[in-house]
Tab-separated table of C-alpha atoms in Angstrom:
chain	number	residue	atom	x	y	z
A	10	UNK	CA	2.493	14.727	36.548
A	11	UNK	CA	-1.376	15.666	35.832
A	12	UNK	CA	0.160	18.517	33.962
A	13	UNK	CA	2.290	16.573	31.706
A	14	UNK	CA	0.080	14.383	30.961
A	15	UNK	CA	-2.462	16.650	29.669
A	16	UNK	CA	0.319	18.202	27.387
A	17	UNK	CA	1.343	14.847	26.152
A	18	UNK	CA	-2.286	14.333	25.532
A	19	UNK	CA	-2.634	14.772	21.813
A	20	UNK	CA	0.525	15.470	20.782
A	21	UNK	CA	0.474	19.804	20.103
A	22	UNK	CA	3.036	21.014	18.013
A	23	UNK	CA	6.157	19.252	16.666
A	24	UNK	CA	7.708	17.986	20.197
A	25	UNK	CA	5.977	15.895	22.340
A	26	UNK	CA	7.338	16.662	25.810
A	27	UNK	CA	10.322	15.803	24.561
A	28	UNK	CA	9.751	12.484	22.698
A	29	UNK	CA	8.631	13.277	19.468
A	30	UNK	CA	11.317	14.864	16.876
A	31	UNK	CA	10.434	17.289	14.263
A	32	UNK	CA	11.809	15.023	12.050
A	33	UNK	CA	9.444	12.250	12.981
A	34	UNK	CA	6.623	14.104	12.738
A	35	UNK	CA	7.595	15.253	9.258
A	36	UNK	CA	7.012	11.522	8.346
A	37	UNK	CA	3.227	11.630	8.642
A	38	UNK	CA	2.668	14.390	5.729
A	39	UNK	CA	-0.588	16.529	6.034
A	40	UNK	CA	-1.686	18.367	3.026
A	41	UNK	CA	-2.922	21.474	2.215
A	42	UNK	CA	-6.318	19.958	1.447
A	43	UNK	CA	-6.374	18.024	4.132
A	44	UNK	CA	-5.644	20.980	6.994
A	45	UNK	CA	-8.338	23.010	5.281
A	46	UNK	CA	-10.976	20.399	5.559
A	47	UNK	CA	-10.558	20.107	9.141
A	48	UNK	CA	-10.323	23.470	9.204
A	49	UNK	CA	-13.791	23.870	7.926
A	50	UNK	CA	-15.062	21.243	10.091
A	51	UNK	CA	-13.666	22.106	13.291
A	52	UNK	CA	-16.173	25.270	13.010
A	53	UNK	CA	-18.939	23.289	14.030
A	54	UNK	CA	-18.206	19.221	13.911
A	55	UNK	CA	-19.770	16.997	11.335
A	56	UNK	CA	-23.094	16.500	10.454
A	57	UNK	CA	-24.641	13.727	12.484
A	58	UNK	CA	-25.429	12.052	8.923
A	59	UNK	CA	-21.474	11.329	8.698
A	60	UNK	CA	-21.372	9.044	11.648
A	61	UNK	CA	-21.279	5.763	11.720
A	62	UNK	CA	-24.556	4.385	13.074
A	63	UNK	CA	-22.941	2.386	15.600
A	64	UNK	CA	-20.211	5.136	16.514
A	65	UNK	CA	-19.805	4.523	19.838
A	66	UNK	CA	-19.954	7.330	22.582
A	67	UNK	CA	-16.664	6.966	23.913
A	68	UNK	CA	-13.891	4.824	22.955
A	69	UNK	CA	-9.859	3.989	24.281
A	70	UNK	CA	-7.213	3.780	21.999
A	71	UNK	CA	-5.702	0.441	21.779
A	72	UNK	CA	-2.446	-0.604	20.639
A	73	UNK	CA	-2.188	-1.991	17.148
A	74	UNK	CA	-5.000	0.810	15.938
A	75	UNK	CA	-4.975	2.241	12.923
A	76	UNK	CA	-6.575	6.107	11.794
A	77	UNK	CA	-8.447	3.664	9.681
A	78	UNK	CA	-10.068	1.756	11.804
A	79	UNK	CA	-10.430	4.535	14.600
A	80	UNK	CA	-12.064	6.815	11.450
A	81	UNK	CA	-14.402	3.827	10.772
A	82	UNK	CA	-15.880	3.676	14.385
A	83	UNK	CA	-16.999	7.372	13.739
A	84	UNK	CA	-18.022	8.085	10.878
A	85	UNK	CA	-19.531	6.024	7.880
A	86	UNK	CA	-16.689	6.289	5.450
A	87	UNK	CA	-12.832	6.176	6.660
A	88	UNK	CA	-11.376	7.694	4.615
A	89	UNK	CA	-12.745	10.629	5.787
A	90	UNK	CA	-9.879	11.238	8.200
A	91	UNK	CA	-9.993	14.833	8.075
A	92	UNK	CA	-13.145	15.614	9.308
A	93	UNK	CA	-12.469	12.854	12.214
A	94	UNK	CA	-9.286	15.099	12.854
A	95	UNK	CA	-11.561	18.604	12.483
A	96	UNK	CA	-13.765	17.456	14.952
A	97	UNK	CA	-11.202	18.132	17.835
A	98	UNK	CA	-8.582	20.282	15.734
A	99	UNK	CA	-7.771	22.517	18.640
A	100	UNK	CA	-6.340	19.441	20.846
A	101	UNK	CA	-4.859	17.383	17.801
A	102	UNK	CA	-2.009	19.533	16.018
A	103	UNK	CA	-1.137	16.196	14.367
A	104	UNK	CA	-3.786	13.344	14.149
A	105	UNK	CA	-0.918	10.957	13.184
A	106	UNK	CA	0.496	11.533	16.780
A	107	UNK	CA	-1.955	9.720	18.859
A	108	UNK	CA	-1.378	7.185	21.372
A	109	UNK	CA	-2.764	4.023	22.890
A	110	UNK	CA	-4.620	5.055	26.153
A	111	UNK	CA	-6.009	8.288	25.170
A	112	UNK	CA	-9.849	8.180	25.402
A	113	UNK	CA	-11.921	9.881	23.028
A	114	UNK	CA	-15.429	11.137	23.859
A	115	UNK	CA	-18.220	11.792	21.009
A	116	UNK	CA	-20.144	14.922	22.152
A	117	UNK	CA	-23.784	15.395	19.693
A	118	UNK	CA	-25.377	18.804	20.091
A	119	UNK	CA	-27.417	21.079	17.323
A	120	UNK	CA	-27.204	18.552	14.577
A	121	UNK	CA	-23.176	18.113	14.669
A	122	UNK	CA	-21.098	16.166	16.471
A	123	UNK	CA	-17.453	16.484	17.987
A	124	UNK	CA	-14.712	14.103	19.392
A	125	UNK	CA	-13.405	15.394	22.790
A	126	UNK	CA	-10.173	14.070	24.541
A	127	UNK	CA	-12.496	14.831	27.606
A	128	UNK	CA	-16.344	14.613	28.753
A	129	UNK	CA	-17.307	18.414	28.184
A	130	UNK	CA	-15.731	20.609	30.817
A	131	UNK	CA	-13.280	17.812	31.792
A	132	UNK	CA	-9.466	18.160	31.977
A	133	UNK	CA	-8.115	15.754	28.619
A	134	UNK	CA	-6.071	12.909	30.342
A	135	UNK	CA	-4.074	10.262	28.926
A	136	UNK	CA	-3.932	6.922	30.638
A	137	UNK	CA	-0.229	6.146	31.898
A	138	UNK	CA	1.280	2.834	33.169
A	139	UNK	CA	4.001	2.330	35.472
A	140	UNK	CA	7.042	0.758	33.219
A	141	UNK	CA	10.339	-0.402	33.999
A	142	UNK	CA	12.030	0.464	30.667
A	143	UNK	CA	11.140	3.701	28.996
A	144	UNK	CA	9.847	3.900	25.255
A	145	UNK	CA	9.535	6.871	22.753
A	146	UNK	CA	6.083	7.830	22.217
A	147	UNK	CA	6.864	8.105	18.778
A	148	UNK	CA	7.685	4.155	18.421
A	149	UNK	CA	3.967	3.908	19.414
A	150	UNK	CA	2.280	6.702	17.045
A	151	UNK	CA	-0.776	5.818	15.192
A	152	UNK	CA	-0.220	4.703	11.612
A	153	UNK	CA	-2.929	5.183	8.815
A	154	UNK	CA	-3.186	1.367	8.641
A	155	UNK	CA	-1.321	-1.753	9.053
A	156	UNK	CA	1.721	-1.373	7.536
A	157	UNK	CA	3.027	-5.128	7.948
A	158	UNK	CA	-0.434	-5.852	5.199
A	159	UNK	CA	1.442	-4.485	2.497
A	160	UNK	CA	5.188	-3.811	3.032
A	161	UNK	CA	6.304	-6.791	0.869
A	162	UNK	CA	3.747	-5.185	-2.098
A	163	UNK	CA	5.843	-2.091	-1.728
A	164	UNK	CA	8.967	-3.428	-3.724
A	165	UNK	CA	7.246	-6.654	-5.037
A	166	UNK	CA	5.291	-5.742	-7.762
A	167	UNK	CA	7.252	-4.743	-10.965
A	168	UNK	CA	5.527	-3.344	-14.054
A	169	UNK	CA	8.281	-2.846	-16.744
A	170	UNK	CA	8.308	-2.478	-20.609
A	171	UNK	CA	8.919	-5.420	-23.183
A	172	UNK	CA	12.716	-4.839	-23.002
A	173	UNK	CA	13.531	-3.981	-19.426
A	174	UNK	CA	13.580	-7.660	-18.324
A	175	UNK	CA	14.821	-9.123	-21.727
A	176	UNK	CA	18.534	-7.011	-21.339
A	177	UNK	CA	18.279	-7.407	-17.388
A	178	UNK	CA	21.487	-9.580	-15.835
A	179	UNK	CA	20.432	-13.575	-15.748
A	180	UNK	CA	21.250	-16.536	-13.697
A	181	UNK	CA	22.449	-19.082	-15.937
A	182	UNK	CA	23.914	-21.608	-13.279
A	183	UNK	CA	23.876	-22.737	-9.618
A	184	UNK	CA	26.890	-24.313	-7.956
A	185	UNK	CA	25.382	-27.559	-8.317
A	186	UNK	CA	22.157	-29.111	-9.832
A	187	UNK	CA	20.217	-28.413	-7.319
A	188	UNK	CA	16.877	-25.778	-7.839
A	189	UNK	CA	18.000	-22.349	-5.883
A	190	UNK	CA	15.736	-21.872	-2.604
A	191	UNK	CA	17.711	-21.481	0.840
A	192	UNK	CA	19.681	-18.477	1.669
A	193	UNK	CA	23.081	-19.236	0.638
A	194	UNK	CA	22.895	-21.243	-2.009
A	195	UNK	CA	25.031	-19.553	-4.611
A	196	UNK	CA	24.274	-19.160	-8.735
A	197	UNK	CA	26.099	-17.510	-11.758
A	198	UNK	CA	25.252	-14.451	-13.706
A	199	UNK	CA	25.628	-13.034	-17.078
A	200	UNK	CA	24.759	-9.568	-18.045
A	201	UNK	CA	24.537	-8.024	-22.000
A	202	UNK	CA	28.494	-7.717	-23.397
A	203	UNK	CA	27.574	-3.960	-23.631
A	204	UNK	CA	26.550	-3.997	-19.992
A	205	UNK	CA	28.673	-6.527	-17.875
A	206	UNK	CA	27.655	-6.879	-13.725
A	207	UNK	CA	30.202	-5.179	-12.304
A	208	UNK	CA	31.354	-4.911	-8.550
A	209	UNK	CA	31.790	-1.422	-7.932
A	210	UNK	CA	32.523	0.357	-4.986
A	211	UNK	CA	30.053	3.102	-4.356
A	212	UNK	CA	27.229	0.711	-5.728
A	213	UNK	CA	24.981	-1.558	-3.663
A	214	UNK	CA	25.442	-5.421	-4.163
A	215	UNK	CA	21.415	-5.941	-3.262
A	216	UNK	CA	19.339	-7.439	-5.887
A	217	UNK	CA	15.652	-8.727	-6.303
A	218	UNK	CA	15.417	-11.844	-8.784
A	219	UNK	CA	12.043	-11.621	-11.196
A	220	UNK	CA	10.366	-14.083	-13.856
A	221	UNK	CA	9.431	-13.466	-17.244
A	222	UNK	CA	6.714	-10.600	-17.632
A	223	UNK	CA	3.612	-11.450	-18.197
A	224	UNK	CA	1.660	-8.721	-20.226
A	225	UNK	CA	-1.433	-6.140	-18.511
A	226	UNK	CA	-4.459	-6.050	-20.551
A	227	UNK	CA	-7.054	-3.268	-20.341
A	228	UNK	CA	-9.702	-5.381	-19.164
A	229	UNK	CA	-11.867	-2.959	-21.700
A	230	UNK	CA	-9.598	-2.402	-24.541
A	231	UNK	CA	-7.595	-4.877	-24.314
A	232	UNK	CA	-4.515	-2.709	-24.979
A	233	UNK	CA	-1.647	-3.797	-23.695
A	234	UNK	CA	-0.244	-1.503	-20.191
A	235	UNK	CA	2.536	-3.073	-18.935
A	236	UNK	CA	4.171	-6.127	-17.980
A	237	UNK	CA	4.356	-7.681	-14.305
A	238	UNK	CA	7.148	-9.442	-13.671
A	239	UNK	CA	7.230	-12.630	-10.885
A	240	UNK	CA	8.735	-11.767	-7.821
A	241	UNK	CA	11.447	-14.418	-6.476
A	242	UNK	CA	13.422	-13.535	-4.090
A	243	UNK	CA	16.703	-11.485	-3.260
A	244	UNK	CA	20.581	-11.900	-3.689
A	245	UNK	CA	23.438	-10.315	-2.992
A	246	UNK	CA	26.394	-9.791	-5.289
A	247	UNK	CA	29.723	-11.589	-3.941
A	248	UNK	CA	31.584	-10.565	-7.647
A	249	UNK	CA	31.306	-8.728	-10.748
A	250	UNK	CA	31.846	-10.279	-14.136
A	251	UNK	CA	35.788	-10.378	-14.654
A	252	UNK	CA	37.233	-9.817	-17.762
A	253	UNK	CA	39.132	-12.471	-20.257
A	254	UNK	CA	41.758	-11.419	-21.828
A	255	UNK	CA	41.273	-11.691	-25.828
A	256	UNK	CA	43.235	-14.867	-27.309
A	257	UNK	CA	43.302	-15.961	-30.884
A	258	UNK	CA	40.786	-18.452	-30.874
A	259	UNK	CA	38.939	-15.488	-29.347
A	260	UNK	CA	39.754	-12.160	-29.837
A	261	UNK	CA	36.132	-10.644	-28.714
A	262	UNK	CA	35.933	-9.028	-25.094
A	263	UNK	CA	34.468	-11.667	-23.059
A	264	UNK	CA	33.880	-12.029	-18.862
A	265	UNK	CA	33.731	-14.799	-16.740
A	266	UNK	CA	30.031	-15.323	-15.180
A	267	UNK	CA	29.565	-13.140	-11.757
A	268	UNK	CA	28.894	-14.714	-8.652
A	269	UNK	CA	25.424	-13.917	-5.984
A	270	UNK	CA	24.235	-15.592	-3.180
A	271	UNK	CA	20.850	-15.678	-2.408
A	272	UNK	CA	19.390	-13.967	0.538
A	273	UNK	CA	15.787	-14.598	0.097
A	274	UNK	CA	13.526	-17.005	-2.132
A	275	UNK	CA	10.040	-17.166	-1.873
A	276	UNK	CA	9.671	-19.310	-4.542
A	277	UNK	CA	12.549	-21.823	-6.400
A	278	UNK	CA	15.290	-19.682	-8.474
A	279	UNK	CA	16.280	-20.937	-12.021
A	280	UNK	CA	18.461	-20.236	-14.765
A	281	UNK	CA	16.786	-17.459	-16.708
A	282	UNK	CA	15.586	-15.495	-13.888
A	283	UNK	CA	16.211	-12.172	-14.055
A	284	UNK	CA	17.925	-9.344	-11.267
A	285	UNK	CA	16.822	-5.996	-11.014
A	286	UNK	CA	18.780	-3.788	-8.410
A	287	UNK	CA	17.193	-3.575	-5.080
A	288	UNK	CA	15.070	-0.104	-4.542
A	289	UNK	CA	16.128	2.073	-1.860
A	290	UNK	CA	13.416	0.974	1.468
A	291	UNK	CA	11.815	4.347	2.093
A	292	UNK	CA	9.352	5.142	5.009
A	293	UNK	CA	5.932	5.735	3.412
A	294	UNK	CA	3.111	6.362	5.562
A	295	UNK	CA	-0.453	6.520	3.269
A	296	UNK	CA	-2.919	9.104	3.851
A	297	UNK	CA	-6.105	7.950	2.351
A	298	UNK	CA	-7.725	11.023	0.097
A	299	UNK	CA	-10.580	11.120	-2.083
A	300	UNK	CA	-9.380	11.849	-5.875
A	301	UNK	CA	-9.630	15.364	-6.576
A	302	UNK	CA	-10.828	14.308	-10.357
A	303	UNK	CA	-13.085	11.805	-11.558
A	304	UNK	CA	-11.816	8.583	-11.665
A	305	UNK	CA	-12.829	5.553	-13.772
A	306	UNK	CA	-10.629	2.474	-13.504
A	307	UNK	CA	-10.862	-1.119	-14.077
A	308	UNK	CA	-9.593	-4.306	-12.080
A	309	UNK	CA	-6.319	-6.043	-14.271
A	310	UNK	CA	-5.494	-8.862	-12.487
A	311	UNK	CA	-5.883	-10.120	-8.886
A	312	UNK	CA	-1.621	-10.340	-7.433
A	313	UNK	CA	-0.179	-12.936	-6.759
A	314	UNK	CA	-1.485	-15.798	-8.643
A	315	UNK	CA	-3.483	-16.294	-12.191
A	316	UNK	CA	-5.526	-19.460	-10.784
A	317	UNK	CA	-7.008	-16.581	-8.197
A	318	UNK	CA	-10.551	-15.349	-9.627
A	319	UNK	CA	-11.856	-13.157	-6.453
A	320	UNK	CA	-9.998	-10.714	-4.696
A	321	UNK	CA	-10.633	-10.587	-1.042
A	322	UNK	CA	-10.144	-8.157	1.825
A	323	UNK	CA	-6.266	-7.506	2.209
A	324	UNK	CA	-5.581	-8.586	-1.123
A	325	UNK	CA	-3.653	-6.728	-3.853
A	326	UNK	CA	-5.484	-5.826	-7.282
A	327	UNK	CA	-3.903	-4.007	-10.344
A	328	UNK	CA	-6.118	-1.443	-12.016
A	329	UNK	CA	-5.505	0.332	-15.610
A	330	UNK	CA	-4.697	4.022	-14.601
A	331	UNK	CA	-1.283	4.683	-13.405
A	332	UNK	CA	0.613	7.872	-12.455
A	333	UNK	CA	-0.203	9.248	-15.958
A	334	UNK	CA	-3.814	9.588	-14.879
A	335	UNK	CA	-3.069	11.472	-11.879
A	336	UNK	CA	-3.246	7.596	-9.259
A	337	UNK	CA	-1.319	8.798	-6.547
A	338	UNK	CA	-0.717	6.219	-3.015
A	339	UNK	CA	-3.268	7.085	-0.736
A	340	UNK	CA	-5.980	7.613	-3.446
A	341	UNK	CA	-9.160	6.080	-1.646
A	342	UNK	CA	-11.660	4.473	-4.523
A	343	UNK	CA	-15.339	2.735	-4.256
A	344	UNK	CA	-15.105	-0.710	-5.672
A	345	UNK	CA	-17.958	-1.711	-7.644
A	346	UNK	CA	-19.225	-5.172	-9.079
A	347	UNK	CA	-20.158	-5.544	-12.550
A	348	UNK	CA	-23.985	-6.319	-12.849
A	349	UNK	CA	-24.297	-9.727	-14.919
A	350	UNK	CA	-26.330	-9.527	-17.953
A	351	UNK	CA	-29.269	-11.949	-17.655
A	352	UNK	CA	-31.969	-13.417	-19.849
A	353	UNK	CA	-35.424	-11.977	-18.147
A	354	UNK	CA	-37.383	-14.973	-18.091
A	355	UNK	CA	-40.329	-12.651	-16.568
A	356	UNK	CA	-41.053	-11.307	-20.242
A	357	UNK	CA	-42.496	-13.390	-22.839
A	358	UNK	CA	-39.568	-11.841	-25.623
A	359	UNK	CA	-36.983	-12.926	-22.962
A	360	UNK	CA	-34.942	-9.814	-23.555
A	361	UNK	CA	-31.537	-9.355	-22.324
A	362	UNK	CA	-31.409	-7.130	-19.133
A	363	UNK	CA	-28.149	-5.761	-17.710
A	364	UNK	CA	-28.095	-5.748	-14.049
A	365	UNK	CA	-27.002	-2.607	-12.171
A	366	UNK	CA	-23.790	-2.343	-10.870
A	367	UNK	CA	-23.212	-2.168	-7.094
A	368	UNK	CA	-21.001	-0.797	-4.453
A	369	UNK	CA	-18.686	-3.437	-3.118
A	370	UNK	CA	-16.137	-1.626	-0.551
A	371	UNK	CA	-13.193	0.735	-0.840
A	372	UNK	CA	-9.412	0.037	-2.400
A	373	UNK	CA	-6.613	2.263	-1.856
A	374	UNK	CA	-3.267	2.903	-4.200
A	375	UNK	CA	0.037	2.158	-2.548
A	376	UNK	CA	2.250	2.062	-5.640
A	377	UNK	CA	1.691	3.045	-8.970
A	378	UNK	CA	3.285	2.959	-12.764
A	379	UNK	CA	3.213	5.106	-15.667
A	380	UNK	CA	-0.441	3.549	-16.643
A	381	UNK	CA	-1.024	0.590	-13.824
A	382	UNK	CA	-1.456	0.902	-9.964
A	383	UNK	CA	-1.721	-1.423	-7.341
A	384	UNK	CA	-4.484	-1.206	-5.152
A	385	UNK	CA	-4.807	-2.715	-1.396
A	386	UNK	CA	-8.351	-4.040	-1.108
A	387	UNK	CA	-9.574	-2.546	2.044
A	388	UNK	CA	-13.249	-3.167	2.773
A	389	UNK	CA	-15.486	-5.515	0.421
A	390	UNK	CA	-18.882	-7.297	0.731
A	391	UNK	CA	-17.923	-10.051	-2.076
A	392	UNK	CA	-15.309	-10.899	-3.573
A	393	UNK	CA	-13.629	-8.681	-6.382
A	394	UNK	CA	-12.782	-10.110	-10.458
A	395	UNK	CA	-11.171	-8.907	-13.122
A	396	UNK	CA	-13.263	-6.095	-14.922
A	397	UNK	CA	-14.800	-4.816	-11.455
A	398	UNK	CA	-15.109	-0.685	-11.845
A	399	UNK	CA	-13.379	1.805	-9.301
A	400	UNK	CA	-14.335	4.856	-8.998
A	401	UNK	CA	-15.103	7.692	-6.760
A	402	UNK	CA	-15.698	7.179	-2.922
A	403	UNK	CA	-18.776	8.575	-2.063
């Protein structure tokens, strides 16, 4: 049992004594970059400068841990997974396949430090329980954060062009005069004549319902980006527009109004609002990187509401660079607040003085558009605006 436990310590290789499929572990992508900076690392450890000054000297791996938070206790920025995962490479094939229970152990010695799955010359262990049902080891993997923070955002957010909305299928009726807001409550739909909602077959019947878009401003040119559409809720499609036959009082093609229910509101449905088919749900697991470029970006909008001035921790921000500027999900940047321009009252000409700028926290992208990204605010000291600079972690 000792035996298999050390093997199941750290997860080596694709299969974890039998729990953990190739295919799983093809979920948690490693790059290039990132193998090669542990790489590096794992030839000596990390500099004590990179740890955290309260890194502790040993800690247990609880459930509900992120590599996030785990990266944080160690070293001084998080992001920095990689070197966190060079400092033991030889053990940890995978550092997305750790478990609650393991131990880790922070060894200091020449100037560099190491994580250890055991005090030095120890046997790595892995505490087990006795349980009465059994449970893949997978289920209970590490993620890079919490997930459950941002899954709505994934699909949410919608940044489309001037038209994309304007010729999307509408609700022009419910089934009575009642506003649409509890599952079931069923509403009418009318698509373009050139386009008419059609049931089909081999196409899913899953829809998310959107408000008008409101335009993205470059916070510094004031250039229009995008536009965000309101997210609603969902509906299903029960039937397709059905064709009229052409009379003589009317002899153009016409349908009769399709039919959805509605699965999901988070806020009240009206006539105008607008369906968008619902995106395929895809796993995505974020590995925070540094850019590889220079970045300079600027806060759009805090999500979710325009009375909202400050952005706090957890919150969703949209930024003006998008996948045309190389923003990519998992793209770690260093928030900054905008020094305020003052009057210096210590100088009889009372010049105007602009005030420095100064690091706030980090943000990470999680979903980006042609030329706007959202960002999850991860770590901040105050609370972020409109106009706040991203840039480089450092």
């Amino acid at each position: 049992m000792k035996g298999n436990a050390t093997t199941c310590a750290w997860a080596i290789g694709a299969l974890l004594c039998g729990f953990v499929s190739t295919a799983h572990a093809q979920n948690y992508p490693i790059t290039a970059g990132q193998r090669a900076t542990a790489q590096q690392v794992a030839q000596q450890g990390v500099p004590l400068s990179a740890l955290s000054a309260a890194a502790p000297d040993s800690y247990t791996v609880q459930r509900g841990d992120t590599l996030w938070r785990i990266s944080g206790l160690f070293l001084r920025q998080p992001w920095r997974w990689p070197e966190l995962w060079g400092m033991n490479l030889q053990a940890i094939a995978n550092p997305h396949l750790i478990y609650p229970g393991q131990v880790l152990y922070l060894e200091k010695s020449g100037g560099f430090a190491r994580l250890r799955t055991a005090r030095h010359g120890g046997t790595p262990t892995v505490k087990l329980s006795p349980q009465v049902r059994s449970e893949s080891l997978s289920d209970q993997a590490l993620p890079t954060l919490q997930m459950h923070i941002i899954e709505a955002f994934l699909s949410e957010p919608l940044v489309v062009d001037n038209d994309t909305l304007a010729n999307a299928p509408r609700i022009i009726a419910g089934d009575d005069d009642r506003m649409l807001r509890a599952p079931g409550d069923r509403a009418y739909v009318r698509a373009p004549a050139a386009a008419p909602l059609l049931r089909q077959a081999d196409a899913s019947r899953d829809y998310r319902v959107f408000r008008q878009a409101v335009a993205l401003h470059d916070p510094i040119t004031r250039e229009v980006l995008g536009y965000e559409a309101q997210y609603l809720g969902q509906a299903a499609l029960e039937r397709g527009e059905t064709p009229v036959a052409p009379s003589a009082d009317n002899p153009n093609p016409t349908y009769l109004p399709a039919t959805i229910t509605i699965t999901k509101a988070k806020e009240e449905l009206q006539p105008g609002d607008r369906l968008v088919p619902e995106p395929p749900r895809q796993y995505v697991n974020f590995v925070p990187h540094a850019p590889q470029t220079d970045v300079t970006a600027y806060v759009v909008s805090i999500y979710g509401s325009t009375a909202v001035r400050y952005g706090t921790q957890h919150q969703i921000v949209s930024i003006n660079r998008g996948s045309k500027d190389g923003m990519a999900p998992g793209m770690v940047l260093s928030l900054m607040t905008q020094g305020q321009t003052i009057k210096d009252k210590t100088d009889p000409q009372r010049p105007t003085v602009k005030l420095p700028d100064e690091e706030n926290g980090l943000a990470m992208v999680f979903r980006s558009f042609d030329r706007v990204s959202y960002v999850l605010i991860m770590d901040i000291q105050r609370g972020v605006q409109v106009g706040d600079r991203l840039s480089n972690p450092r």
